[in-house]
Amino acid sequence: MNLSVQIGKLTLQNPVMVASGTFGYGVEYAQLLDLNQLGAVVVKGIRLHPVRGNPTPRTAEVTSGMLNAIGLQGPGVDGFIKKYWPFLKKLKVPAIINIWGKTVDEYAEVARRFDALGGVGALELNVSCPNIKEGGAQFGTDVKRLKQVVAACRKITELPLITKLSPNVVSIAPYALAAEEAGSDALAVTNSYPAMAIDIETRKPKLANGTGGLTGPCIKPIAIKLVWEAAKVVKIPIIGMGGIQNAADAIEFMMAGATAVAVGTANFYEPQTTLQVIAGLREFMQQHGLKDVREITGSVQTAK
Amino acid sequence: MNLSVQIGKLTLQNPVMVASGTFGYGVEYAQLLDLNQLGAVVVKGIRLHPVRGNPTPRTAEVTSGMLNAIGLQGPGVDGFIKKYWPFLKKLKVPAIINIWGKTVDEYAEVARRFDALGGVGALELNVSCPNIKEGGAQFGTDVKRLKQVVAACRKITELPLITKLSPNVVSIAPYALAAEEAGSDALAVTNSYPAMAIDIETRKPKLANGTGGLTGPCIKPIAIKLVWEAAKVVKIPIIGMGGIQNAADAIEFMMAGATAVAVGTANFYEPQTTLQVIAGLREFMQQHGLKDVREITGSVQTAK
Amino acid sequence: MLEQTVQIVSNERDTDSYFRLVVRTPRIAPLIQPGQFAHIRVLPLKDALLRRPFSIFQVSGDTFSILYKTVGQGTEVIARMQAGEELSVIAPLGHGFTVPKRGGETPLLVAGGYGMAAMYLLAQRSPQKGIVFVGGRRRVDILCEKEFQALGWDVRVTTEDGSHGKKGLVTQPLIAELKRSTKGRKLFACGPTGMLKAVGKIADDFKVPAELSMDEHMCCGVGVCLTCVIPVKTADGPRRAEAHEREGGWEYQRTCTEGPVFEAKEIVWEVTK
Amino acid sequence: MLEQTVQIVSNERDTDSYFRLVVRTPRIAPLIQPGQFAHIRVLPLKDALLRRPFSIFQVSGDTFSILYKTVGQGTEVIARMQAGEELSVIAPLGHGFTVPKRGGETPLLVAGGYGMAAMYLLAQRSPQKGIVFVGGRRRVDILCEKEFQALGWDVRVTTEDGSHGKKGLVTQPLIAELKRSTKGRKLFACGPTGMLKAVGKIADDFKVPAELSMDEHMCCGVGVCLTCVIPVKTADGPRRAEAHEREGGWEYQRTCTEGPVFEAKEIVWEVTK
Ligand SMILES: Cc1cc2nc3c(=O)[nH]c(=O)nc-3n(C[C@H](O)[C@H](O)[C@H](O)COP(=O)(O)OP(=O)(O)OC[C@H]3O[C@@H](n4cnc5c(N)ncnc54)[C@H](O)[C@@H]3O)c2cc1C
Ligand SMILES: Cc1cc2nc3c(=O)[nH]c(=O)nc-3n(C[C@H](O)[C@H](O)[C@H](O)COP(=O)(O)OP(=O)(O)OC[C@H]3O[C@@H](n4cnc5c(N)ncnc54)[C@H](O)[C@@H]3O)c2cc1C
Ligand SMILES: Cc1cc2nc3c(=O)[nH]c(=O)nc-3n(C[C@H](O)[C@H](O)[C@H](O)COP(=O)(O)O)c2cc1C
Ligand SMILES: Cc1cc2nc3c(=O)[nH]c(=O)nc-3n(C[C@H](O)[C@H](O)[C@H](O)COP(=O)(O)O)c2cc1C
Ligand code: FES
Ligand code: FES
């Protein structure tokens, strides 16, 4: 039974990774699960400099999901390399670095630094954080600027590039195409959805930032549709995510067109989710007589 | 204690109405609740001609919500007037007619017919159905065409016009403003969100239409944010909706900026929801010493 | 049609994955007609909100019961519920069967799986006795044979694996019976869509009237959402619909309101999935 | 840190809205240090997915217990659970208190409401006895007075309404005690943020060391999501951060990992909400 998939020139032993920002830098979960069983470990978004992030409260629970406005707190490239890279580089599975910047040049510079580091599995360009003005929405909802970011990083590095798209667009197709044309090796679909919750007793937003990103099972049907739409227009692989809790969810994303999947919010409440998804995927393949996990990708039968 | 609110020149005895398409033509629920307790009854979308709608399955259950792709089945203006108007016109509360068309002219013609009918409470312009190509997304995600539709109806009738906006936009502000400028008396925020679910055993989409609209508690945080954003830019009242299940949800929408609210999907599983919301609203006002429900509208305290 | 939160009186396994649930509903029970259904909200369900429709199986005093098969999350949760726990019920709903009149047509009932539930109430309420054809894959799918017999009906059992009654499909003895005679006979059927379609065709072939209880996914159950529609023939009158909307001379009607029971000859099978 | 699905051994009301829950966790119990917490997934919750953090109150053999107050949907559902039912637990988590050494500083414990839970385990594990100040609004908020006494600690009770102990705030007898003497004394506190802030100020005023267990909303509980941060002073070293990121010489640290116990002097109160 083959579970391995390709993301550009990167081979994953199985299609199940974690979603950036929901798995820290890997080391935090090492006591609870064997990271070497995963397809890849994806780290929290990193920009060139350390970032303090937003004031608290930064997350709030909502129906079948959560809101977050962390504000991309992070140690910066140097801090990351010093503090977390020694652990990550010893893993047997690839580490994918989620990066962002406030300008095209900063994206490129961060890409250059990780290219120079050696041993990085892939770079994921986060152009879709809903909680950051510059660096988030401004690239993710503007086809031209999205292209610039991807092209600038492409020029710098031969590392596989994954462009993480925003769900907050009228149609994801032009963004998917733009990323592909600018040289992205894969797409990550999708980031969190702009949303808000208000505490009616205090009359304050539940997040200090006012608004935040909605994630978890509640957004799955939206994310499935985006993956399906993106898969119709691009040839590069798609990493599907948004509310995955179990193997059935992962398979649904793959049928919609995803080559790999990422587990995000579910890590918080059930850290074993990734391993359960991998086990469930094997079981599904067995039950359905599938020899290669890639047979699942895009296998939904739609009239149109 | 004042619960009444204004939608243009229309006075509602309380701010709690039902969402179009989730309450039929009112008569169906008359055995289960006293319609005259509501703020208003909003009927299923009507175009000029009868509409057959989409093949089945038309709905699917998803986590904390549902998908639908009904395809706006309906009796057309004549059928509606013959079959349902005699009941609706006898209600003590206003009937709001949700209308749509495939062209600007059709919207205007339907508006003309209902204007001529007499006794209609308001017209809600549905420019945001995700399950219809012409008449749905094409008006709801194009500021210019949105304006044309609203302006055309405005020219025809003095009935209060409510423009029902699509959530499927990068930012709702320009659409909200466009509707206001074109003469809309109020906004309805928001319609269902484009989404999809796949049955992994049959490998078919759970809806015959492939994709559909996501509604129910799962979308509430998205809808709250859209109401909040729209309320920042327009002066006309907003009818907030998306996942309202109880008074707390309704109050959250009102704090975000809604003058009135509509209960949609919840009617299907709990037909008493509207009455429970009205009772809970009174209770909240009592507990918080509020004399006028309008004090709640827009009362969220945000930094920005 | 009433909405009530009701208490479970009993909830017991019948055979295999079939269960019988009895609830107390003094105000609803007296209103129920054969072929009608209850729309049930399974209150302990976690993040699945919609109600589930179930035919009404028996009515007794101030209680009614359903006969259900565990097929998904809702029915599985119901199966774990116990006497005293609560469900929310909207009932009775839908347009049921025409109850045969004494001395009128002889009813031939055709039931598959949980379709036996609706057929039982019809048999019980029918002053005119007849034949009931019950079929299933295995012995465990034959649910209320003794109860039909106790009503004095002629019961013909088939199972696909031959583990009980005759081996074969429920439609085989039905065809045999109709070959014997069609005169003054009327079919009533409830069961899987495939079976209903077959019964519809048989009714057409033998030119006997048939009432079928259709099983469509439902959402509201009361006629407002337009989820549960099936294609039904319409007189091609002076409708102002655009041409393509009139093609084939049919319109979608609601299983929950115009149905679940339709006359077989009204259904446009070519359009159904 | 381990994840386990555990069985409830007992779950009983303490006073009013406070409950004691005991769970069996043979592998986790031996690892627990005072001030650490358990991150609990309330499995019967409907559409609320996140875990809830609770200080560990007592450890006994292969069980541990928490002392919790019903404040929202999670705690209310736990309160209705019974022996034998299951919860998912990740524990022990966080950086706990420095357990006082025999002959070392005299611990002055300050506890408000459910903060008494963490304080009790610390008192129990501390070879050096001291004074514990427990406070609450009413008599029912004073939770384990007898248990502290049984450990041989000097217990000083205050309630805001005077219904038990001295009338006033828990910080009043603390200040009185520190006015008597500060020498060789160290504060440990757990309770509402307002109380912690007051204790932090008192520690500063009297120049005594203090360890505070901070209560921040949590999501993952293990350090990955960065939900639970509080502003902590940092040496203004050669960091490459942009200027505004270094202003004030502090950074956000995680309550679930670097905390929940922080030294009072490290916390930048001006920045907290
Ligand atoms: C008029 C009518 C009468 C029925 N009578 C009976 C009966 O007497 N006994 C019995 O066991 N079953 C009956 N059914 C089928 C029953 O409604 C489904 O088995 C049940 O809804 C499945 O729910 P679930 O949560 O277990 O399955 P899931 O698959 O988890 O359900 C998911 C969703 O699909 C819907 N759904 C799934 N299957 C069906 C179905 N066959 N029909 C309608 N909706 C469905 C559910 O209501 C729910 O909204 C009847 C259906 C109809 C329409
Ligand atoms: C380190 C630590 C130790 C704690 N120890 C105890 C204890 O020993 N006993 C006790 O009764 N409580 C304790 N709490 C508080 C406890 O976690 C909350 O009361 C609980 O999470 C409320 O959950 P709920 O579902 O009832 O409330 P809801 O309001 O429904 O919760 C909604 C969300 O907010 C979070 N939340 C709400 N209040 C708090 C809070 N005060 N702290 C953190 N998250 C919160 C919940 O975890 C959940 O994600 C502790 C909190 C922390 C951070
Ligand atoms: C707390 C939190 C932090 C996140 N941080 C990042 C991030 O740093 N970079 C990024 O690209 N996505 C980030 N995301 C988005 C996730 O990677 C993922 O796209 C999203 O959560 C949807 O998946 P889920 O529903 O499974 O969580 C974050 C999500 C959460 C919940
Ligand atoms: C089955 C169904 C049918 C709907 N039909 C219409 C419609 O005809 N016209 C319209 O403007 N909105 C329609 N809507 C959208 C609702 O009016 C409402 O905007 C949406 O459901 C969000 O509210 P909710 O989450 O409370 O359901 C429909 C929604 C559902 C679920
Ligand atoms: S189920 Fe809603 S119309 Fe029939
Ligand atoms: S709760 Fe996630 S980092 Fe502390």
mmCIF file of C-alpha atoms in Angstrom, chain C residues 3 8 39 52 57 79 88 92 96 99 116 126 129 131 133 156 162 187 207 227 237 241 262-263 265:
data_model
loop_
_atom_site.group_PDB
_atom_site.id
_atom_site.type_symbol
_atom_site.label_atom_id
_atom_site.label_comp_id
_atom_site.label_asym_id
_atom_site.label_seq_id
_atom_site.Cartn_x
_atom_site.Cartn_y
_atom_site.Cartn_z
ATOM 1 C CA GLU C 3 -44.549 20.112 18.543
ATOM 2 C CA ILE C 8 -39.414 7.771 26.106
ATOM 3 C CA HIS C 39 -40.143 14.446 12.781
ATOM 4 C CA ARG C 52 -35.122 12.834 11.496
ATOM 5 C CA PHE C 57 -45.762 2.346 13.598
ATOM 6 C CA ALA C 79 -30.781 3.411 20.149
ATOM 7 C CA SER C 88 -38.604 16.569 20.585
ATOM 8 C CA PRO C 92 -48.336 13.912 12.870
ATOM 9 C CA GLY C 96 -50.922 9.441 4.589
ATOM 10 C CA VAL C 99 -57.517 3.789 4.413
ATOM 11 C CA MET C 116 -43.239 -2.438 7.610
ATOM 12 C CA SER C 126 -58.097 -0.932 7.654
ATOM 13 C CA LYS C 129 -58.370 -7.125 5.391
ATOM 14 C CA ILE C 131 -52.606 -9.595 1.932
ATOM 15 C CA PHE C 133 -46.094 -8.970 1.340
ATOM 16 C CA ARG C 156 -46.357 -13.607 2.596
ATOM 17 C CA GLY C 162 -34.037 -17.576 1.794
ATOM 18 C CA LEU C 187 -51.458 -1.762 -3.783
ATOM 19 C CA LYS C 207 -53.174 -1.548 -14.227
ATOM 20 C CA THR C 227 -35.654 19.676 0.379
ATOM 21 C CA GLY C 237 -52.195 24.181 -17.974
ATOM 22 C CA ALA C 241 -43.224 29.247 -16.530
ATOM 23 C CA PHE C 262 -48.279 9.574 -3.597
ATOM 24 C CA GLU C 263 -50.248 7.725 -6.196
ATOM 25 C CA LYS C 265 -49.056 6.875 -11.489
#
